[in-house]
XYZ file of C-alpha atoms in Angstrom:
479
model
C -38.522 6.877 13.541
C -37.335 10.336 12.643
C -39.031 11.598 9.428
C -36.806 11.019 6.314
C -34.320 13.885 5.627
C -34.468 14.928 9.241
C -31.918 17.799 9.585
C -28.915 17.442 11.607
C -28.900 19.868 14.545
C -27.097 23.248 13.957
C -24.186 22.148 16.246
C -23.256 19.305 13.804
C -23.749 21.119 10.654
C -21.174 23.400 9.060
C -22.546 26.734 9.062
C -25.181 25.664 11.608
C -24.060 28.145 14.421
C -23.937 31.873 14.507
C -20.384 32.225 15.225
C -17.871 30.938 17.915
C -18.885 31.004 21.520
C -17.600 33.448 23.895
C -13.949 32.842 24.617
C -13.614 30.550 21.560
C -10.651 31.253 19.181
C -11.713 33.379 16.168
C -12.139 31.211 13.072
C -9.324 31.735 10.378
C -10.179 33.752 7.255
C -10.434 31.869 3.986
C -7.067 33.350 2.491
C -5.303 32.093 5.611
C -6.731 28.572 5.192
C -5.842 28.707 1.281
C -2.270 29.761 2.238
C -1.983 27.128 4.967
C -2.806 24.314 2.491
C -1.005 25.822 -0.366
C 2.218 25.873 1.674
C 1.748 22.079 2.491
C 0.318 22.479 5.975
C -2.232 20.266 7.345
C -5.813 21.621 7.976
C -7.502 21.180 11.319
C -10.891 19.818 11.624
C -12.230 23.467 12.205
C -10.189 24.776 9.201
C -12.169 22.276 6.999
C -15.415 22.951 8.528
C -14.889 26.661 8.290
C -14.071 26.216 4.512
C -17.254 24.054 3.900
C -19.424 26.532 5.865
C -18.154 29.486 3.767
C -18.966 27.394 0.678
C -22.430 26.701 1.734
C -23.462 30.140 3.005
C -21.991 31.976 -0.022
C -19.259 33.901 1.641
C -16.617 32.175 -0.185
C -15.769 33.656 -3.570
C -15.567 31.552 -6.633
C -11.972 32.506 -7.031
C -11.217 31.254 -3.287
C -13.062 28.159 -3.751
C -10.858 27.473 -6.975
C -7.812 28.392 -5.125
C -8.539 25.997 -2.257
C -9.386 23.214 -4.593
C -6.132 23.818 -6.445
C -4.212 23.776 -3.233
C -5.691 20.415 -2.070
C -4.995 19.116 -5.721
C -1.384 19.987 -5.441
C -0.753 19.460 -1.764
C -3.005 16.597 -1.030
C -4.723 15.502 2.215
C -4.056 12.860 4.753
C -6.780 10.120 5.637
C -7.817 12.159 8.692
C -8.209 15.417 6.646
C -10.083 13.666 3.914
C -12.474 11.926 6.342
C -13.079 15.414 8.011
C -13.865 16.811 4.666
C -16.178 14.014 3.782
C -18.087 14.299 6.964
C -18.157 18.177 6.567
C -19.747 17.865 3.091
C -22.132 15.136 4.211
C -23.235 17.321 7.219
C -23.852 20.486 4.935
C -27.305 19.342 4.300
C -30.095 16.828 5.555
C -29.264 13.237 6.711
C -31.547 10.625 5.250
C -33.262 8.274 7.655
C -35.204 5.315 6.679
C -37.341 2.461 8.407
C -35.238 0.279 10.704
C -36.207 -2.862 8.789
C -34.413 -1.535 5.497
C -30.870 -1.359 6.951
C -29.519 -4.574 5.328
C -31.224 -3.764 2.021
C -29.818 -0.287 1.637
C -26.947 -0.451 -0.904
C -25.384 1.677 -3.614
C -22.904 1.904 -6.327
C -20.880 4.864 -7.519
C -18.312 5.209 -10.562
C -15.385 7.641 -10.734
C -16.380 8.364 -14.160
C -15.867 6.601 -17.694
C -16.670 6.950 -21.246
C -19.880 4.975 -22.135
C -20.383 3.979 -18.444
C -24.203 3.533 -18.130
C -23.981 0.850 -15.311
C -25.981 2.945 -12.836
C -28.912 2.918 -15.174
C -28.968 -0.746 -15.351
C -27.632 -1.744 -11.833
C -30.067 0.230 -9.728
C -33.148 -1.404 -10.983
C -31.633 -4.608 -11.213
C -30.671 -4.551 -7.416
C -34.260 -3.237 -6.758
C -35.513 -6.478 -8.381
C -33.253 -8.415 -6.114
C -34.997 -6.928 -3.056
C -32.654 -4.023 -2.358
C -33.343 -0.311 -1.555
C -31.036 1.864 -3.744
C -31.214 5.520 -2.923
C -28.619 6.493 -5.393
C -27.402 10.170 -5.365
C -25.467 10.774 -8.628
C -23.616 13.426 -10.412
C -23.426 15.345 -13.748
C -20.825 15.023 -16.316
C -17.316 15.821 -15.024
C -14.498 16.728 -17.245
C -14.629 14.494 -20.534
C -17.011 11.840 -18.766
C -20.610 11.636 -18.877
C -22.955 12.070 -15.881
C -25.751 9.546 -14.783
C -28.062 12.585 -14.129
C -27.482 13.935 -17.567
C -28.315 10.726 -19.313
C -31.484 10.189 -17.477
C -32.639 13.770 -18.170
C -32.296 12.826 -21.786
C -35.597 11.147 -21.137
C -38.552 13.713 -21.462
C -39.966 14.326 -18.154
C -37.397 12.645 -16.002
C -36.924 14.599 -12.809
C -33.603 14.156 -10.728
C -34.617 16.446 -8.156
C -36.475 14.631 -5.377
C -37.199 15.503 -1.820
C -36.315 13.083 0.910
C -39.942 12.211 1.413
C -40.198 11.551 -2.310
C -37.282 9.349 -2.293
C -38.720 7.325 0.591
C -41.764 6.765 -1.372
C -39.868 5.690 -4.501
C -37.923 3.266 -2.368
C -41.235 1.830 -0.900
C -42.878 1.543 -4.270
C -40.000 0.858 -6.762
C -37.009 -0.058 -4.691
C -34.570 2.508 -6.282
C -34.296 6.027 -7.307
C -31.481 7.959 -8.946
C -31.427 11.613 -7.827
C -28.972 14.526 -7.843
C -27.776 16.879 -4.968
C -30.177 19.531 -4.017
C -30.038 22.356 -1.555
C -31.391 19.697 0.990
C -28.931 16.906 0.167
C -25.112 17.428 0.286
C -25.222 21.025 -1.078
C -21.564 21.587 -0.361
C -20.514 18.799 -2.532
C -22.807 19.864 -5.305
C -20.947 23.334 -5.267
C -17.567 21.829 -5.039
C -18.407 19.237 -7.757
C -19.343 21.981 -10.225
C -16.106 23.891 -9.432
C -13.865 20.858 -9.918
C -15.247 20.449 -13.357
C -13.991 23.714 -14.503
C -10.830 24.292 -12.303
C -8.766 21.347 -13.408
C -8.999 19.560 -10.124
C -11.085 16.533 -11.237
C -8.369 14.183 -10.507
C -7.605 14.973 -6.951
C -7.611 11.850 -4.742
C -8.914 13.480 -1.572
C -11.697 15.568 -3.433
C -12.773 12.508 -5.330
C -12.913 10.590 -2.075
C -14.845 13.145 -0.081
C -17.192 13.931 -2.979
C -18.199 10.075 -3.463
C -18.362 9.316 0.266
C -20.171 12.400 1.296
C -23.058 11.597 -0.938
C -23.286 8.006 0.212
C -22.830 8.865 4.018
C -26.091 10.555 4.020
C -27.954 7.522 2.596
C -27.374 5.187 5.605
C -26.154 2.289 3.610
C -25.488 -1.194 4.450
C -22.902 -1.558 1.547
C -21.398 0.526 -1.128
C -19.146 -0.527 -4.137
C -17.306 2.155 -6.014
C -16.181 1.437 -9.566
C -12.704 3.042 -9.614
C -11.760 3.339 -13.359
C -8.128 3.377 -14.658
C -6.624 3.763 -18.087
C -6.391 6.136 -20.931
C -9.814 7.758 -20.348
C -9.962 7.399 -16.566
C -8.923 10.086 -13.988
C -6.074 7.824 -13.118
C -4.146 6.334 -16.120
C -2.540 3.456 -14.289
C -3.754 0.721 -12.025
C -1.457 1.620 -9.080
C -2.917 5.055 -8.691
C -6.388 3.685 -9.107
C -5.698 1.032 -6.314
C -4.492 3.966 -4.026
C -7.823 5.607 -4.359
C -9.645 2.262 -3.886
C -7.687 1.795 -0.682
C -8.495 5.054 0.438
C -12.175 4.916 -0.248
C -12.407 1.621 1.745
C -10.150 2.999 4.638
C -12.112 6.444 5.031
C -15.390 4.711 4.414
C -14.488 2.343 7.261
C -13.702 5.292 9.537
C -17.092 6.718 8.911
C -18.763 3.542 9.694
C -19.524 2.517 6.071
C -18.937 -0.908 4.485
C -17.199 0.102 1.318
C -15.521 -2.145 -1.426
C -13.812 -0.676 -4.495
C -13.820 -2.407 -7.982
C -10.723 -1.657 -10.230
C -12.057 -1.620 -13.865
C -10.309 -0.696 -16.982
C -11.391 2.368 -19.007
C -9.051 2.192 -22.018
C -11.892 1.327 -24.342
C -15.443 2.587 -24.188
C -17.753 0.568 -22.147
C -20.386 -0.929 -24.393
C -21.006 0.293 -27.964
C -22.689 3.786 -27.281
C -21.410 7.046 -26.086
C -23.630 10.010 -25.416
C -26.594 10.615 -23.359
C -29.569 9.310 -25.272
C -27.640 6.651 -27.026
C -26.539 5.339 -23.653
C -30.106 5.280 -22.347
C -30.970 3.239 -25.478
C -28.058 0.726 -24.559
C -28.928 0.657 -20.962
C -32.581 -0.533 -22.027
C -31.005 -3.164 -24.338
C -29.073 -4.487 -21.260
C -32.357 -4.558 -19.275
C -33.617 -6.763 -22.020
C -31.118 -9.293 -21.114
C -29.126 -8.435 -24.271
C -26.581 -5.572 -24.905
C -22.796 -5.652 -25.096
C -20.989 -8.294 -23.043
C -18.566 -6.002 -21.279
C -21.557 -3.829 -19.963
C -23.548 -7.027 -18.894
C -20.499 -8.464 -17.186
C -19.803 -5.324 -15.154
C -23.305 -4.895 -14.046
C -23.530 -8.479 -12.903
C -20.197 -8.417 -11.119
C -20.763 -5.197 -9.273
C -24.330 -6.235 -8.228
C -23.049 -9.619 -6.993
C -20.500 -7.863 -4.969
C -23.160 -5.693 -3.390
C -25.515 -8.446 -2.603
C -22.769 -10.280 -1.016
C -21.451 -7.354 1.088
C -24.722 -6.505 2.513
C -25.407 -10.091 3.592
C -28.096 -10.652 0.996
C -26.090 -13.526 -0.739
C -23.632 -15.990 0.730
C -21.054 -15.298 -2.044
C -20.336 -12.966 -4.842
C -21.187 -15.693 -7.325
C -24.569 -16.323 -5.890
C -25.268 -12.556 -5.980
C -24.094 -12.392 -9.376
C -26.500 -15.123 -10.634
C -29.457 -13.183 -9.017
C -28.568 -10.010 -10.794
C -28.183 -11.899 -14.013
C -31.589 -13.485 -13.469
C -33.116 -10.107 -12.968
C -31.873 -9.030 -16.192
C -32.926 -11.989 -18.051
C -36.365 -12.422 -16.703
C -37.509 -8.632 -17.392
C -38.035 -7.934 -13.493
C -35.088 -5.253 -13.852
C -36.720 -3.590 -16.716
C -39.955 -3.508 -14.798
C -38.307 -1.790 -11.976
C -36.840 0.807 -14.475
C -40.027 1.531 -15.998
C -41.693 2.073 -12.485
C -38.731 4.430 -11.532
C -39.212 6.442 -14.697
C -42.867 7.027 -13.876
C -42.200 7.875 -10.240
C -39.586 10.392 -11.282
C -41.820 12.153 -13.702
C -41.835 10.321 -16.930
C -45.328 10.069 -18.499
C -46.621 6.562 -17.995
C -47.188 5.872 -21.684
C -43.838 7.052 -22.656
C -42.157 4.987 -19.778
C -44.013 2.056 -21.056
C -43.096 2.542 -24.701
C -39.514 2.959 -23.879
C -39.323 -0.276 -21.762
C -41.366 -2.358 -24.010
C -40.546 -1.112 -27.550
C -37.988 -2.272 -29.917
C -34.534 -0.472 -30.256
C -36.044 1.268 -33.388
C -38.978 2.589 -31.446
C -37.032 3.738 -28.638
C -34.808 5.896 -30.691
C -37.896 7.697 -31.954
C -38.823 8.534 -28.343
C -35.543 9.943 -27.127
C -33.698 13.097 -28.434
C -32.052 12.429 -31.766
C -29.171 14.396 -33.468
C -30.240 15.177 -37.018
C -27.214 14.405 -38.798
C -24.908 11.242 -38.835
C -21.515 10.499 -40.248
C -19.724 7.126 -40.510
C -16.023 6.518 -40.333
C -14.317 3.684 -42.231
C -11.325 1.668 -41.330
C -8.231 3.073 -43.066
C -6.644 -0.397 -43.374
C -6.951 -4.092 -42.889
C -6.355 -5.291 -39.468
C -7.729 -6.630 -36.045
C -9.157 -4.089 -33.686
C -6.558 -3.910 -30.829
C -8.090 -1.061 -29.034
C -10.715 2.029 -29.521
C -9.267 4.586 -27.495
C -11.918 6.164 -25.369
C -10.423 9.514 -24.631
C -10.020 10.906 -28.152
C -13.669 9.768 -28.723
C -15.003 11.379 -25.578
C -12.895 14.783 -26.162
C -14.429 15.187 -29.563
C -17.896 14.507 -28.562
C -17.467 17.009 -25.747
C -16.487 19.504 -28.275
C -19.568 18.638 -30.238
C -22.011 19.535 -27.405
C -22.065 16.374 -25.266
C -20.182 17.833 -22.400
C -19.686 20.977 -20.529
C -16.813 23.583 -20.644
C -18.279 25.630 -17.812
C -20.616 25.068 -15.100
C -24.326 24.939 -15.897
C -23.871 24.888 -19.653
C -26.474 23.094 -21.565
C -25.611 19.904 -23.294
C -26.850 18.342 -26.612
C -28.315 14.933 -25.445
C -28.566 13.619 -28.824
C -24.932 13.963 -29.640
C -22.892 10.772 -29.429
C -21.144 7.978 -31.172
C -21.942 4.193 -31.946
C -19.109 1.785 -32.212
C -19.879 -0.514 -35.114
C -17.138 -2.898 -34.286
C -15.726 -4.786 -31.258
C -12.359 -5.094 -29.847
C -10.821 -8.123 -31.169
C -12.672 -8.209 -34.418
C -11.078 -8.590 -37.721
C -11.679 -5.589 -40.098
C -11.261 -4.962 -43.743
C -10.147 -1.573 -45.084
C -13.256 0.571 -45.758
C -15.435 -1.156 -43.160
C -17.620 1.470 -41.189
C -16.371 1.248 -37.675
C -17.886 4.382 -35.960
C -21.123 6.362 -36.626
C -21.072 10.008 -35.251
C -24.431 11.725 -34.225
C -24.187 15.263 -34.926
C -26.440 18.251 -33.867
C -25.559 21.484 -35.353
C -21.823 21.221 -35.192
C -20.161 19.328 -38.150
C -16.999 17.203 -37.734
C -13.973 19.219 -38.389
C -10.912 17.907 -40.297
C -9.102 17.922 -37.042
C -11.857 16.090 -35.126
C -12.239 13.483 -37.868
C -8.551 12.839 -37.621
C -8.677 12.410 -33.905
C -11.329 9.921 -34.207
C -9.616 7.876 -36.778
C -6.659 7.883 -34.555
C -8.670 6.258 -31.743
C -8.861 3.163 -33.855
C -5.814 1.036 -33.191
C -5.300 -2.041 -35.445
C -2.938 -5.005 -35.439
C -1.971 -7.837 -37.474
C -2.702 -10.525 -34.879
C -5.395 -13.194 -35.097
C -8.868 -12.119 -33.841
C -9.330 -12.336 -30.062
C -11.987 -12.289 -27.366
C -11.767 -8.853 -25.487
C -11.203 -9.255 -21.776
C -13.484 -8.101 -19.169
C -12.986 -4.465 -17.880
C -13.198 -5.847 -14.305
C -9.817 -6.368 -12.751
C -9.982 -6.823 -8.867
C -12.146 -5.971 -5.943
C -10.627 -4.170 -2.949
C -12.434 -5.294 0.122
C -12.747 -4.046 3.718
C -10.523 -5.837 6.323
C -13.435 -7.762 7.635
C -13.968 -9.390 4.349
C -11.981 -11.844 2.284
C -12.276 -12.957 -1.321
C -14.212 -16.114 -1.523
């Protein structure tokens, strides 16, 4: 077996050669490639590799990277271009190789980004408790959405940078790890990911597809489920555009030899009751206790059930879902989370206290904002919706997100929903608690938050699950 993280030979890695061989055509210069895509032309395989090579070796200027991303955003890419970009990004660093006996166990999940989306923090250890190996390569906050890595880094000592050898050790001893891109793993995507965040190209379908699948292509997975969000706070506001992305992910994944399914889930309301890095860690721990908000639990169980079924570790989605639910309820998922924390740098006593403590005790151990402000319902009514986007945008302004690559975030900033969708409210009832760190709420921000609460006069109702449908590879059918 090759050592984990064996580097792909230079002939297969963008930037691995020293230039074109004798007699080969001279590679196009970056301005020519940018012009080509700007004018709606198709990029060849060599064009795409040349662009990725320039990103990795530093010869591409930031302005050129931004220009190419915008050209792709405006002109798009066909499936073949998208697959080539995905492979070029994946080949920009090391390829992970695992013991042969692990193949069926290797699974992962990725999300296109949402508000309050802390599913990965719960699902990875739950799958590990079900016997899976989960080498999750995640990202940071992008646009108004929070990043899994940023949330985990709110835990003192947690280290998202792990070498391939360290990842293998974590999978052997824990069953899961959650890591970031490094100079070894998918470095090209790490650079483009940061650039997309500050160039208004977050919502490009081919760039999303290539970013997600390149990180997963290096993992050697048996199965992958992508949580494709749609709605007011998602990259795609309507279900049809989200379905287009889902089908693209499944198709491109199949072309790369990956078994990919895509779940369509609603992102009009925040997921769960907490938004903000440290607050979401607290809520993830509550879910690992077998408690927590129903919508969060439901999504974790459904996605986990689908992965166990797709990888052949359960005969049906329902059976897989039962196993994931059991791992949450019997404490085995929480145990895996504690071991992952210790394995990734958290002091053992702190990891133990976080996983065994009460919610109040946990809050004392994580970053806290010094100030809080509660907002009250302006009228009687039933909570029809709590719009996630205005909430996320205000928290972003308060320091929970980034306006430029590398910017420091405030992990204690966030908000707690004090009411549920479908609940009857009386005027003056507190419905939102905002956690503030240094920056007070302005009148405009307070107004934006109050406008996020939509009330109606209908009777109280049970909020529906955010899960809508599962787009499957052609070889699979819904049970």
